[in-house]
Coordinates of C-alpha atoms and ligand atoms in Angstrom, one line a residue:
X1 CA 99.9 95.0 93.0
X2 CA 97.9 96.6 90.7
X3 CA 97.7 100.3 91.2
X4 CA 95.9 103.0 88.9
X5 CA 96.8 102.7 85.9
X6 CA 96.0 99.0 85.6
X7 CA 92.3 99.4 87.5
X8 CA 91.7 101.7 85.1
X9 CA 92.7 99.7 82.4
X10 CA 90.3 96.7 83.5
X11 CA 87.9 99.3 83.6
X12 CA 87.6 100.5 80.0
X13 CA 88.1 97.3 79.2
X14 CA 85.0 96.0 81.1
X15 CA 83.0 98.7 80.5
X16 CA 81.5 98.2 76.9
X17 CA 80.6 94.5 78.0
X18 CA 79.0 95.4 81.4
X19 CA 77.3 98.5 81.3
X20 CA 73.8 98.3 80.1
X21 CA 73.2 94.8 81.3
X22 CA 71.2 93.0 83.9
X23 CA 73.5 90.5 86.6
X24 CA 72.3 87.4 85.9
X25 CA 75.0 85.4 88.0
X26 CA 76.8 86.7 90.9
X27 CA 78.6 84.1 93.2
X28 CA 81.8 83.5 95.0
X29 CA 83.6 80.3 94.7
X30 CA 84.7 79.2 98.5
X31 CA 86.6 78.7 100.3
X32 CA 88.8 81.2 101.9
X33 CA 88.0 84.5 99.9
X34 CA 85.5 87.6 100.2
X35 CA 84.3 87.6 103.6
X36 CA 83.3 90.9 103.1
X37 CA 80.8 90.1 100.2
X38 CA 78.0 89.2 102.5
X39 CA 75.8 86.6 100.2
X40 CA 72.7 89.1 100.8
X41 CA 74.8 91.4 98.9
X42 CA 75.6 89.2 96.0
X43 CA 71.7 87.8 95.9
X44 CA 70.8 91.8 96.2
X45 CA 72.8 92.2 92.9
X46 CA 70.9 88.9 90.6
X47 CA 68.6 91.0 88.5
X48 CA 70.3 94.2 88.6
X49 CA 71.0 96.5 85.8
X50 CA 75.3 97.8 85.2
X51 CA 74.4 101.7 85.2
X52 CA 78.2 102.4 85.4
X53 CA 81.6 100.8 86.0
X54 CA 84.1 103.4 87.8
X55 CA 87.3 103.4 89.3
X56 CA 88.2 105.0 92.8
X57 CA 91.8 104.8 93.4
X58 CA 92.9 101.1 92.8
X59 CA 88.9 100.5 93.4
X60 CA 87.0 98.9 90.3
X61 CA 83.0 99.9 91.4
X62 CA 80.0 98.4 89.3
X63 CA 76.8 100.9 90.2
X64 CA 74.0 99.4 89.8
X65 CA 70.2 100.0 89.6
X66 CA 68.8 99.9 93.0
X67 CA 71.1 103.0 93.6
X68 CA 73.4 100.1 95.4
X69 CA 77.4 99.1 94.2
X70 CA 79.5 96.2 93.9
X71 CA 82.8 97.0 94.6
X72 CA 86.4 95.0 93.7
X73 CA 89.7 95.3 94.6
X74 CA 92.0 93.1 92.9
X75 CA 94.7 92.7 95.5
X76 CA 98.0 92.0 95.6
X77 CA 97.8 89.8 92.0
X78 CA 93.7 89.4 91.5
X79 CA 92.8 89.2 88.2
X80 CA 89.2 90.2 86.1
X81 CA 89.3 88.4 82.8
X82 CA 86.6 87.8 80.2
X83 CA 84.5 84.5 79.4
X84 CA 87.4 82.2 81.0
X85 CA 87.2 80.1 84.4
X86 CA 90.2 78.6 86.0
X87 CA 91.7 77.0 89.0
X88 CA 91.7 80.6 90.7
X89 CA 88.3 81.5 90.1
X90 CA 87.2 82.9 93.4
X91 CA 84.3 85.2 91.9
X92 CA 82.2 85.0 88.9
X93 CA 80.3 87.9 87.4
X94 CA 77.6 87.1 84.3
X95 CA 75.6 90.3 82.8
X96 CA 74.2 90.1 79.3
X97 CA 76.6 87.9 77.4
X98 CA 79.8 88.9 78.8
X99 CA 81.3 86.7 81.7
X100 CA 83.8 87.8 83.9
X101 CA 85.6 86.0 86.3
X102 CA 87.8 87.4 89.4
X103 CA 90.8 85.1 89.6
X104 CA 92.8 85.4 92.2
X105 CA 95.6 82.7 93.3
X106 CA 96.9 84.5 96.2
X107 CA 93.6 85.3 97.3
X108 CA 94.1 89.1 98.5
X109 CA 91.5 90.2 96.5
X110 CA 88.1 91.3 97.7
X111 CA 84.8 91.6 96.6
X112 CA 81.4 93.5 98.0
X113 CA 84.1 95.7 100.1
X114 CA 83.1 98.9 101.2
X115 CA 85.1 102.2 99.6
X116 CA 87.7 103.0 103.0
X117 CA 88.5 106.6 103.2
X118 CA 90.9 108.1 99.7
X119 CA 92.3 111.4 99.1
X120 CA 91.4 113.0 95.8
X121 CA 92.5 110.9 92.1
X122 CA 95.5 112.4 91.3
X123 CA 94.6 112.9 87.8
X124 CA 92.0 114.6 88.0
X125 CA 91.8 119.0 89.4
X126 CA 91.3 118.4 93.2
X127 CA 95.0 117.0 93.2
X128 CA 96.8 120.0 93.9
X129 CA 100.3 121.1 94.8
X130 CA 99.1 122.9 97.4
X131 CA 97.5 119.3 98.6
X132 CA 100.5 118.3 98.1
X133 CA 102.7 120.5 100.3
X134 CA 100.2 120.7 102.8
X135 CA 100.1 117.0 103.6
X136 CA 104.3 116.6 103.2
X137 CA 104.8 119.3 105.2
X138 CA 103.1 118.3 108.0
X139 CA 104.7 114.7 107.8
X140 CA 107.6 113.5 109.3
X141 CA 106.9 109.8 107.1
X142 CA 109.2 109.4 104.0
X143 CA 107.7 110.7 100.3
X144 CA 107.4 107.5 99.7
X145 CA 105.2 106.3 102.0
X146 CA 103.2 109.5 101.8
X147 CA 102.7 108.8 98.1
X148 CA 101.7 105.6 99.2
X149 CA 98.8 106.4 101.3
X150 CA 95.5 106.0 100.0
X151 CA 93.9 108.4 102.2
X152 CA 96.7 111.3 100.9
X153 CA 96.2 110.5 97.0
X154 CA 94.6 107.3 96.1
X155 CA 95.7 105.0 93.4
X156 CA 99.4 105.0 93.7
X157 CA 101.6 102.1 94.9
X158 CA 105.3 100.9 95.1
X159 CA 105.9 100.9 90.8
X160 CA 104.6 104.6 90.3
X161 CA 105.7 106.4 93.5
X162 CA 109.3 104.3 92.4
X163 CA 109.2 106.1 88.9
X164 CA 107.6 109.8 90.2
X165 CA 110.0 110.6 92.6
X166 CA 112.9 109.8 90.3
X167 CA 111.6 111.8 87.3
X168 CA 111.2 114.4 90.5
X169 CA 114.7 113.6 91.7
X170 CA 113.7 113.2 95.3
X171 CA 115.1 110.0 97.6
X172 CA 112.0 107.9 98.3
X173 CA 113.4 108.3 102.2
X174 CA 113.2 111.5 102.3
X175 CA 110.9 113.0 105.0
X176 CA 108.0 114.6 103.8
X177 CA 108.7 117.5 105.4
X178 CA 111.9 117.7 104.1
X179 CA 110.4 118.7 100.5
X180 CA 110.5 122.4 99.5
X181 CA 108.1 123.7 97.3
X182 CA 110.0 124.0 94.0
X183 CA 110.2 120.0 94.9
X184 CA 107.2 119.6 95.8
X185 CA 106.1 121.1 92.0
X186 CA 108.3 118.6 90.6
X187 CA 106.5 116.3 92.1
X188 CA 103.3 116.5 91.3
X189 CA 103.9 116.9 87.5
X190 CA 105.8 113.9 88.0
X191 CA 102.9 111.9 89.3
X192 CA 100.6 113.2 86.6
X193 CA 103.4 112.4 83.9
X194 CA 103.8 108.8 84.9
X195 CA 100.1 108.0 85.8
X196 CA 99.3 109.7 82.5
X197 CA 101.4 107.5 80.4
X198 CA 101.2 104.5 82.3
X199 CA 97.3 104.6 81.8
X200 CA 97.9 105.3 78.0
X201 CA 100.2 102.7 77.7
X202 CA 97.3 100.1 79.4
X203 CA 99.6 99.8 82.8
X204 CA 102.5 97.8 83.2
X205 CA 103.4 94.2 83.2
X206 CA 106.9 93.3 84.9
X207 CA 108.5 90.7 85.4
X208 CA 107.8 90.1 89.5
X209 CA 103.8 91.1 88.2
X210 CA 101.3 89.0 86.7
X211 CA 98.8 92.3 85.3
X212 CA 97.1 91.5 82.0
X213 CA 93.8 92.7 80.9
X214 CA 90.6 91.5 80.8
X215 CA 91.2 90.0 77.3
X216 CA 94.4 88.6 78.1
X217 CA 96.6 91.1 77.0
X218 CA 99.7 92.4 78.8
X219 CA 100.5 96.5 79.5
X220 CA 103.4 98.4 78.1
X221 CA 104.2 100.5 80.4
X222 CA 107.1 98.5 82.0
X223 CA 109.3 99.8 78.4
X224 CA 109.2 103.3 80.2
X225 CA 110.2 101.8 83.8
X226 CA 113.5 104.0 85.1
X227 CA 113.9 101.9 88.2
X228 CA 110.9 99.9 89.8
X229 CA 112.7 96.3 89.2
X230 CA 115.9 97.6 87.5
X231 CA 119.5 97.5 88.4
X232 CA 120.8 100.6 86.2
X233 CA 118.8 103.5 85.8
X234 CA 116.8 103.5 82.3
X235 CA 117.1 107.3 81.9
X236 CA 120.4 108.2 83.8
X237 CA 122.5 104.9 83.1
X238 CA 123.5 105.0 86.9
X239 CA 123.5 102.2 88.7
X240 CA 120.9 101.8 91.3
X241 CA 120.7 101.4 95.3
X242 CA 117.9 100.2 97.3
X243 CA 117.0 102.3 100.7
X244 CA 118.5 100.8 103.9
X245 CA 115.2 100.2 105.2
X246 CA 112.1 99.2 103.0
X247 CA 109.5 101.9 102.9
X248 CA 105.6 101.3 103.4
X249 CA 106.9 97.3 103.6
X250 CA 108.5 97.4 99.8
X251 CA 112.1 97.6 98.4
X252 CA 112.6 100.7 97.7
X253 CA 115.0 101.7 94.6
X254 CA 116.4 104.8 94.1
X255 CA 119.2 106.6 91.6
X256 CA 122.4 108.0 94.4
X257 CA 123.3 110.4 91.9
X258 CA 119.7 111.5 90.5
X259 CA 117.7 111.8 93.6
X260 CA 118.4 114.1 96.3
Ligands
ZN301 ZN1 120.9 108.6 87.9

């Protein structure tokens, strides 16, 4: 699914071709996808001006110029690409010359959603440690699945809370409470340090993940990958062991010897 660092990346690359523009198409291709875009909304949008396009968590949001948004989420493998259609087209988006079209073959994608409740970006100062602690103390729930939880920290899913908690060298089963603080430090610089580079590195394409950009183009991040998808730990070059039981719903891979 894509999590933070690829919305983001959709993001900058949507927003030279959007913002500025008036919404001269807005329409959903049936069947089976978006009941949540109500067609008032989509009609509401024809005619609008782009004022900005922001992310929220794994949210891509277009604000627009009747103080109303349209917002995306891409799902477990939704796609926005420029100027191309395709068998998957479930949504298209026209706004000055740039076309974009939301494809999305396993149709968990959504469009005209409403924004659910999310805890603060993690990148940005209203992350804390002490947010941190306060939530994982109080939690009983693995780290993992903490991490996981949009309304704790929002924008994180199975490949980065993989990768943070073994640069933090903390089993993804451990109970939240369970963390001390010192841990709990490592942590959260781990979450920044992966998000950071992952972003930089335009998000990751792996194998069992079908994220490219906009313009076609796939992410790099997956050369800095330690475990998510691995057998042997990049960094460490242990070999690696899933949990017994998955966490949040996903496989969850850890390093024995690394991770505490
Ligand atoms: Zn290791």
């Amino acid at each position: 699914m894509p999590e933070l660092p690829e919305v983001e990346t959709v993001r900058r690359s949507l927003e030279p071709h959007l913002r500025g523009h008036v919404i001269s198409a807005c329409e959903i291709r049936p069947p089976g996808f978006n009941h949540k875009a109500p067609p008032e909304l989509l009609r509401a949008a024809l005619g609008k001006k782009i004022l900005a396009v922001r992310r929220r968590g794994k949210y891509l949001i277009l604000d627009l110029s009747d103080e109303k948004n349209l917002i995306m989420h891409l799902g477990m493998s939704g796609r926005l690409s420029l100027g191309e259609d395709g068998a998957h087209a479930r949504f298209i988006l026209r706004a000055g010359p740039a076309s974009v079209v939301f494809q999305d073959p396993r149709r968990f994608g959504r469009v005209g959603c409403a924004l659910p409740p999310l805890g603060p970006e993690p990148l940005s100062g209203e992350f804390t440690v002490e947010h941190l602690r306060r939530t994982l103390s109080r939690s009983r729930a693995s780290v993992k699945s903490i991490l996981m939880d949009q309304s704790v920290v929002a924008g994180i899913g199975n490949i980065y809370a993989t990768e943070a908690l073994y640069l933090a060298k903390i089993r993804p089963n451990r109970p939240g409470r369970r963390v001390s603080r010192e841990e709990c430090a490592r942590l959260h610089a781990a979450i920044r340090r992966t998000l950071t580079l992952a972003v930089k590195s335009g998000g990751s394409t792996l194998e069992d993940e079908s994220f490219l950009d906009p313009r076609g183009r796939p992410g790099g991040f997956q050369k800095f990958v330690n475990v998510y998808g691995r057998k042997i730990g990049r960094a460490c070059g242990h070999d690696l062991r899933a949990t017994p039981k998955p966490l949040a719903g996903r496989t969850s891979l850890y390093c024995p010897l690394c991770q505490k």
